[in-house]
CSV table of C-alpha atoms and ligand atoms in Angstrom, one decimal:
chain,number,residue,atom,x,y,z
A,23,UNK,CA,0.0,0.0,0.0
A,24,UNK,CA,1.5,3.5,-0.7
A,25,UNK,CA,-0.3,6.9,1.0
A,26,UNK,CA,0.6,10.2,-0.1
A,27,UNK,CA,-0.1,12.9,2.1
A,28,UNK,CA,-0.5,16.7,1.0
A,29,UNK,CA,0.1,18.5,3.7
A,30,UNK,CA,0.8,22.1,4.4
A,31,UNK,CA,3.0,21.2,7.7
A,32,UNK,CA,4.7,18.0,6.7
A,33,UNK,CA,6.8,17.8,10.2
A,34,UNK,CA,3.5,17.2,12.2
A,35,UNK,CA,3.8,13.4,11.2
A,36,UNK,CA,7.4,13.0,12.6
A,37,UNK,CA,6.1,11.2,15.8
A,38,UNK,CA,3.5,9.2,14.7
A,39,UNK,CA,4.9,7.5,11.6
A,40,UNK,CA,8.1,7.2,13.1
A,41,UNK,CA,7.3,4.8,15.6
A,42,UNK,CA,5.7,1.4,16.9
A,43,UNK,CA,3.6,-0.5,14.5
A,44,UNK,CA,3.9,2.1,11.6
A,45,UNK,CA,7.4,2.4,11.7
A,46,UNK,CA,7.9,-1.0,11.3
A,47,UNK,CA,5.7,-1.4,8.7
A,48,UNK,CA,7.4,1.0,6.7
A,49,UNK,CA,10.8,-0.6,7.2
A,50,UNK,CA,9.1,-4.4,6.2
A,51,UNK,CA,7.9,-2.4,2.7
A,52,UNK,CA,4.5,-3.5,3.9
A,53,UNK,CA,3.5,0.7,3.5
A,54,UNK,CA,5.2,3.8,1.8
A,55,UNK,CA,3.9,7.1,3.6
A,56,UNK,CA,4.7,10.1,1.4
A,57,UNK,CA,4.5,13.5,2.6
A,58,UNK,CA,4.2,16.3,0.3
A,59,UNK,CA,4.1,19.8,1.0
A,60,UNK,CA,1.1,21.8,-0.9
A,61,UNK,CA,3.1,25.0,-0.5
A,62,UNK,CA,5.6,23.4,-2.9
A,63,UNK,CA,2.9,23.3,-5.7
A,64,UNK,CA,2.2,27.1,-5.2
A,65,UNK,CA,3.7,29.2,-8.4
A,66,UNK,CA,3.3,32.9,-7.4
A,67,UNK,CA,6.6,34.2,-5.6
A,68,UNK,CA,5.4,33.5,-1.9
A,69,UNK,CA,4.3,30.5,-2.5
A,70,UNK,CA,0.8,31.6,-1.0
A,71,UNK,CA,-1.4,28.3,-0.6
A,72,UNK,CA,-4.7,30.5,0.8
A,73,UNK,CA,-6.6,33.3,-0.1
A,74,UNK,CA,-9.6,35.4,1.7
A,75,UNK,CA,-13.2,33.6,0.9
A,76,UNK,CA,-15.2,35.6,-1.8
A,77,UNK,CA,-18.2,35.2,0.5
A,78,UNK,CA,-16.3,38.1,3.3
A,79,UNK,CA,-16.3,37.1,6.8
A,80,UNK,CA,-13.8,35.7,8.2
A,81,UNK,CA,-10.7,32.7,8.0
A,82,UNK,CA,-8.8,31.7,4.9
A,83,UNK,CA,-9.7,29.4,2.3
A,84,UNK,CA,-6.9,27.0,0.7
A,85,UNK,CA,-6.9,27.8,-3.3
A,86,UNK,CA,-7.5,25.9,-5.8
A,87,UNK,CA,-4.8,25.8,-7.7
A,88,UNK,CA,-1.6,24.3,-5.8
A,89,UNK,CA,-3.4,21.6,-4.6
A,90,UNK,CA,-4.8,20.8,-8.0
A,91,UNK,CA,-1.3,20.9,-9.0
A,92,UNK,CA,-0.2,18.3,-6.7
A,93,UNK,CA,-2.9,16.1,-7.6
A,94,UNK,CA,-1.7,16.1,-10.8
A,95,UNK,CA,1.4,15.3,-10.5
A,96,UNK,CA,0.8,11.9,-8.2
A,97,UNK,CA,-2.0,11.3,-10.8
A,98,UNK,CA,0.3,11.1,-13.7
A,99,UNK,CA,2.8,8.9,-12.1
A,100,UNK,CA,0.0,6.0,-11.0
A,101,UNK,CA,-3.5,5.6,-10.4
A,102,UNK,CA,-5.3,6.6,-7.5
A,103,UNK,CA,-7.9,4.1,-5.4
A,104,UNK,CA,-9.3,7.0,-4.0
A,105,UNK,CA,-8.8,10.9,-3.0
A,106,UNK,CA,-9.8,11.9,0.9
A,107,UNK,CA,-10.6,15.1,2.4
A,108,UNK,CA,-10.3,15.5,6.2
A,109,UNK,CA,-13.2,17.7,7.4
A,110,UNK,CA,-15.6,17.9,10.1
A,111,UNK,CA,-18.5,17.5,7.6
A,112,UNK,CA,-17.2,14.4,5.9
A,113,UNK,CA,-18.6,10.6,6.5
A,114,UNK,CA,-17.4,9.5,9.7
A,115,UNK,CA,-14.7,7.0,10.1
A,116,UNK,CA,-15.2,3.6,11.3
A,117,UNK,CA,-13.8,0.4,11.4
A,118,UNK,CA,-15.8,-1.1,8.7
A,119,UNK,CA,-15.0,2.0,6.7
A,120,UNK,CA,-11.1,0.9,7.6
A,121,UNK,CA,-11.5,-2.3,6.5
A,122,UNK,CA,-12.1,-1.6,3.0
A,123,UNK,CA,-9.4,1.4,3.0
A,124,UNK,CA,-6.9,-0.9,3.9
A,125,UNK,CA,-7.5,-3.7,0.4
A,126,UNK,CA,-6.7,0.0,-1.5
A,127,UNK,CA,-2.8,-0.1,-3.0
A,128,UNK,CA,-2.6,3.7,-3.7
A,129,UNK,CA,-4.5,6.6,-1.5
A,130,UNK,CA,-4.0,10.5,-1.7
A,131,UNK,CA,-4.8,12.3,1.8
A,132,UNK,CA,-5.5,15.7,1.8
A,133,UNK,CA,-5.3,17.7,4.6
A,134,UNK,CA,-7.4,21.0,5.0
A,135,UNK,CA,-7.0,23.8,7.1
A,136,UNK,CA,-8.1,27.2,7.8
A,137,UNK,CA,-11.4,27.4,6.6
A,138,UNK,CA,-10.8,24.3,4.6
A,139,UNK,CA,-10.3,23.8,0.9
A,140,UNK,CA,-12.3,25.9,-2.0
A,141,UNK,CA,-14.7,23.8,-3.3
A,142,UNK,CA,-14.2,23.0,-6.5
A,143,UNK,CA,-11.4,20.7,-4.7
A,144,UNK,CA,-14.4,19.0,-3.4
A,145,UNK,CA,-16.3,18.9,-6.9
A,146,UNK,CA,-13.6,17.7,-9.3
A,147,UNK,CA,-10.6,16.3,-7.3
A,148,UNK,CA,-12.0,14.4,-3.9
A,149,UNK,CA,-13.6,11.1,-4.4
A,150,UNK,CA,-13.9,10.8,-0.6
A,151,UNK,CA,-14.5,13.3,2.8
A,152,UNK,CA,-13.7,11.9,6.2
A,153,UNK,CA,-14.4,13.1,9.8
A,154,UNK,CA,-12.9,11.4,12.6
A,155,UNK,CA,-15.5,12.8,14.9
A,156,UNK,CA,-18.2,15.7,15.7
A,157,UNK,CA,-15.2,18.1,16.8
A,158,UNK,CA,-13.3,20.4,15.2
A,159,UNK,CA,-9.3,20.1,15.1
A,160,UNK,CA,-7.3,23.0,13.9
A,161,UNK,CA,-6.4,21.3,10.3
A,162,UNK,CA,-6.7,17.6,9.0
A,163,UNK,CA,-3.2,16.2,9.9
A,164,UNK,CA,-4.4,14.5,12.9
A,165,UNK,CA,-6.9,13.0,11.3
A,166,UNK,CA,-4.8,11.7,8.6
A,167,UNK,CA,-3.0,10.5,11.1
A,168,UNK,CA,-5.6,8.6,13.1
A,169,UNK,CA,-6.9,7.2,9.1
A,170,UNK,CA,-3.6,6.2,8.5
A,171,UNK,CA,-2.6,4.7,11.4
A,172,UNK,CA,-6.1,2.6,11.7
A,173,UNK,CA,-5.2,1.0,7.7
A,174,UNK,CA,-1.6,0.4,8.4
A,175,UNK,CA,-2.2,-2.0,11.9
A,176,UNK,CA,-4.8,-4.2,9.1
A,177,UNK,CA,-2.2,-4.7,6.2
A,178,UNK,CA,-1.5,-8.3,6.8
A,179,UNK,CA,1.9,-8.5,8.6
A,180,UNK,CA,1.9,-5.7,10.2
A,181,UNK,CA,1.2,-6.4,13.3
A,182,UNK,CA,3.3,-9.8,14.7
A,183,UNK,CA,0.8,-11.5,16.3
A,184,UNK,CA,-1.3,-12.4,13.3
A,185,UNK,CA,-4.9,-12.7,15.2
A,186,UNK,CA,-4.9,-9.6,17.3
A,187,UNK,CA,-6.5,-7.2,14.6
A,188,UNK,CA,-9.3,-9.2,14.1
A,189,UNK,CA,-10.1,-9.3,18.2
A,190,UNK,CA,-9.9,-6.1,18.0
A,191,UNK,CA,-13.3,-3.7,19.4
A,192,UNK,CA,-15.3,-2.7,16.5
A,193,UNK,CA,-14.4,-6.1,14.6
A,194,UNK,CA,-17.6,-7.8,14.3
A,195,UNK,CA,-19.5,-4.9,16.1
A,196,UNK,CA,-18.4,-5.5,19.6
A,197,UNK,CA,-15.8,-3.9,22.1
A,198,UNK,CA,-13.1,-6.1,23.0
A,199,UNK,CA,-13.6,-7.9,26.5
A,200,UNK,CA,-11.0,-6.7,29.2
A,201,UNK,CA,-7.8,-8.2,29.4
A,202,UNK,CA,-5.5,-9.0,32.2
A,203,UNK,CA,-1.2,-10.3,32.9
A,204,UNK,CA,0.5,-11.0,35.7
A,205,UNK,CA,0.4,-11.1,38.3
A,206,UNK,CA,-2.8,-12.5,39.2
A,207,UNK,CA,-3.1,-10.9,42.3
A,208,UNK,CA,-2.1,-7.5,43.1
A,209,UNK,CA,-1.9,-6.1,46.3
A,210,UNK,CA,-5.7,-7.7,46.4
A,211,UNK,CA,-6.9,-6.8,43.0
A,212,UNK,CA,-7.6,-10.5,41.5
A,213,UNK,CA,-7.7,-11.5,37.8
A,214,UNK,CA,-10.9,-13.3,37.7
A,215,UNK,CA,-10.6,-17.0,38.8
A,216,UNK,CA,-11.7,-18.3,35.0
A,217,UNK,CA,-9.0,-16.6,33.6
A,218,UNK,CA,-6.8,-18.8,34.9
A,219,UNK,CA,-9.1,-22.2,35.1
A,220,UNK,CA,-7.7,-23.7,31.8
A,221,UNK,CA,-10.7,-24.3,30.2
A,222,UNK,CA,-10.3,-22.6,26.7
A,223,UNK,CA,-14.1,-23.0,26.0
A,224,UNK,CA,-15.3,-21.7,29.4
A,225,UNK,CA,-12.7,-18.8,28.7
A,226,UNK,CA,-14.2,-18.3,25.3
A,227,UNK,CA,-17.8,-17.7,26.5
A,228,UNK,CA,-16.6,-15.5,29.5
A,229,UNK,CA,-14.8,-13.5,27.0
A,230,UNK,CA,-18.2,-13.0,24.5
A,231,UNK,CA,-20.1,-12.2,27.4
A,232,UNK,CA,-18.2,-9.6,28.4
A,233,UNK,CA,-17.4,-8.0,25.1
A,234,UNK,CA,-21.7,-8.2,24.8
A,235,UNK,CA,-22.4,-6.8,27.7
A,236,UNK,CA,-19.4,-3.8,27.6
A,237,UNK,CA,-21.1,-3.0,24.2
A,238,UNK,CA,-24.7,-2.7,25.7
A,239,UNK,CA,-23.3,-0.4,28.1
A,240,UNK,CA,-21.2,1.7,26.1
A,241,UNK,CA,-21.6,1.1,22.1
A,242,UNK,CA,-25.7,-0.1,21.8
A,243,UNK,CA,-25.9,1.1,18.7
A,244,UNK,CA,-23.4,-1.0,17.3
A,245,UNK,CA,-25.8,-4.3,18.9
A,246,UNK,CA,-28.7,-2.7,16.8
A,247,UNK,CA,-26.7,-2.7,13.7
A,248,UNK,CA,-25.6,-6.6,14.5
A,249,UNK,CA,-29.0,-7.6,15.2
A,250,UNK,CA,-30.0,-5.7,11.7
A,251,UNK,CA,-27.4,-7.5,10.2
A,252,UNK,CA,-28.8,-11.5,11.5
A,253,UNK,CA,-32.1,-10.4,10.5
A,254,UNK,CA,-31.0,-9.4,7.2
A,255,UNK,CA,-29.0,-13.2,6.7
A,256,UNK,CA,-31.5,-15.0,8.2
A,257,UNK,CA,-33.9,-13.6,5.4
A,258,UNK,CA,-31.3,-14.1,2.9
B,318,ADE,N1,-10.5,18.7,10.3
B,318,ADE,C1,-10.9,19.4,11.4
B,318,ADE,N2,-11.6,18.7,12.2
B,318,ADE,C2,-11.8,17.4,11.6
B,318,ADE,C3,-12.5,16.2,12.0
B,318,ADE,N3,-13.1,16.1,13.1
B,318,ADE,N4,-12.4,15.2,11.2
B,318,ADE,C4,-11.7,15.3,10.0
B,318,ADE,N5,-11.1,16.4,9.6
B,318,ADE,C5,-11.1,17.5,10.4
């Protein structure tokens, strides 16, 4: 998989990609991350990337052109599985949504800011707008972050222990049950007993039970949409 990034403040990845799972799924050549900076596409002599909205009020709005540039130019060097926005008003991310980001070999990630991007980005160039949440962050690199970060960990190899992405919460619709290591006891606070019974099956059922009843506390939506989805089968 290869993700290019356009980005008017490349150095806000540093951290992230640089480290843990990511970071080691760049150095296996299981992901190229490619940062480009938008302000590198600009032609006049400032290399201005914003302009003032033709609507007044306030904030800046990021023009057309150098990011239609950059587009472009990734454009003509291979094709494209699809080109995200990060903005507040987009679709929101999920883990299903991950899923199927993460079977793409080539992704462009734009990231607004300001006021965000003029929209005839949005018209020609984006084939798809992501939020990460009803908040608003100061520009889209965290969210690019949090997109890219959620793909890489489900690119088979990437993380060592083959399973633990699929036992992940929000695989299958359910939070993951809690988990526990030594020592069993501390200073009172016990692991509970089946835990450490040996009896994989018993252990198996403890585990669904809590995952169910986490996610009709917490996430019930996300029962609704599983019970939806036997309905649906069972008609099938
Ligand atoms: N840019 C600013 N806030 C955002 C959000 N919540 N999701 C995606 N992009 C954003």
């Amino acid at each position: 998989m290869r993700i290019d990034i356009l980005t008017i403040f490349p150095s806000m990845f540093r951290g992230p990609f640089d480290e843990s799972i990511i970071k080691r799924a760049r150095e296996k050549g299981l992901v190229e991350i490619h940062l480009h900076n938008i302000r590198d596409f600009a032609t006049d002599r400032h290399k201005r990337v914003d302009d003032y909205p033709f609507s007044g009020g306030g904030g800046m709005v990021m023009m057309v052109e150098p990011i239609h540039r950059a587009i472009e130019f990734l454009k003509s060097e291979r094709n494209y599985d699809e080109v995200i926005y990060t903005t507040p008003d987009g679709i929101p991310f999920s883990q299903p949504l991950a899923n199927r980001l993460s079977m793409c070999q080539n992704l462009i990630i734009l990231c607004g800011h300001y006021k965000g991007v003029d929209q005839r980005i949005r018209d020609h160039l984006v084939t798809m707008e992501i939020s990460i949440g009803d908040y608003v962050l100061s520009g889209g690199e965290l969210p690019a972050a949090v997109i890219t970060d959620a793909l890489v960990r489900l690119i088979p190899g990437a993380i060592s222990d083959e399973t633990s992405a699929l036992t992940d919460s929000f695989q299958d619709n359910l939070l993951a049950p809690p988990v526990y290591t030594r020592p069993a006891d501390y200073m009172g606070w016990k692991v509970p007993e089946i835990l450490l019974s040996g009896n994989d099956k018993q252990i198996e059922q403890w585990k669904m039970e809590q995952a169910l009843e986490r996610t009709k506390r917490l996430r019930p939506h996300l029962l609704r949409a599983l019970e939806k989805e036997e309905d649906r089968t069972k008609k099938d």
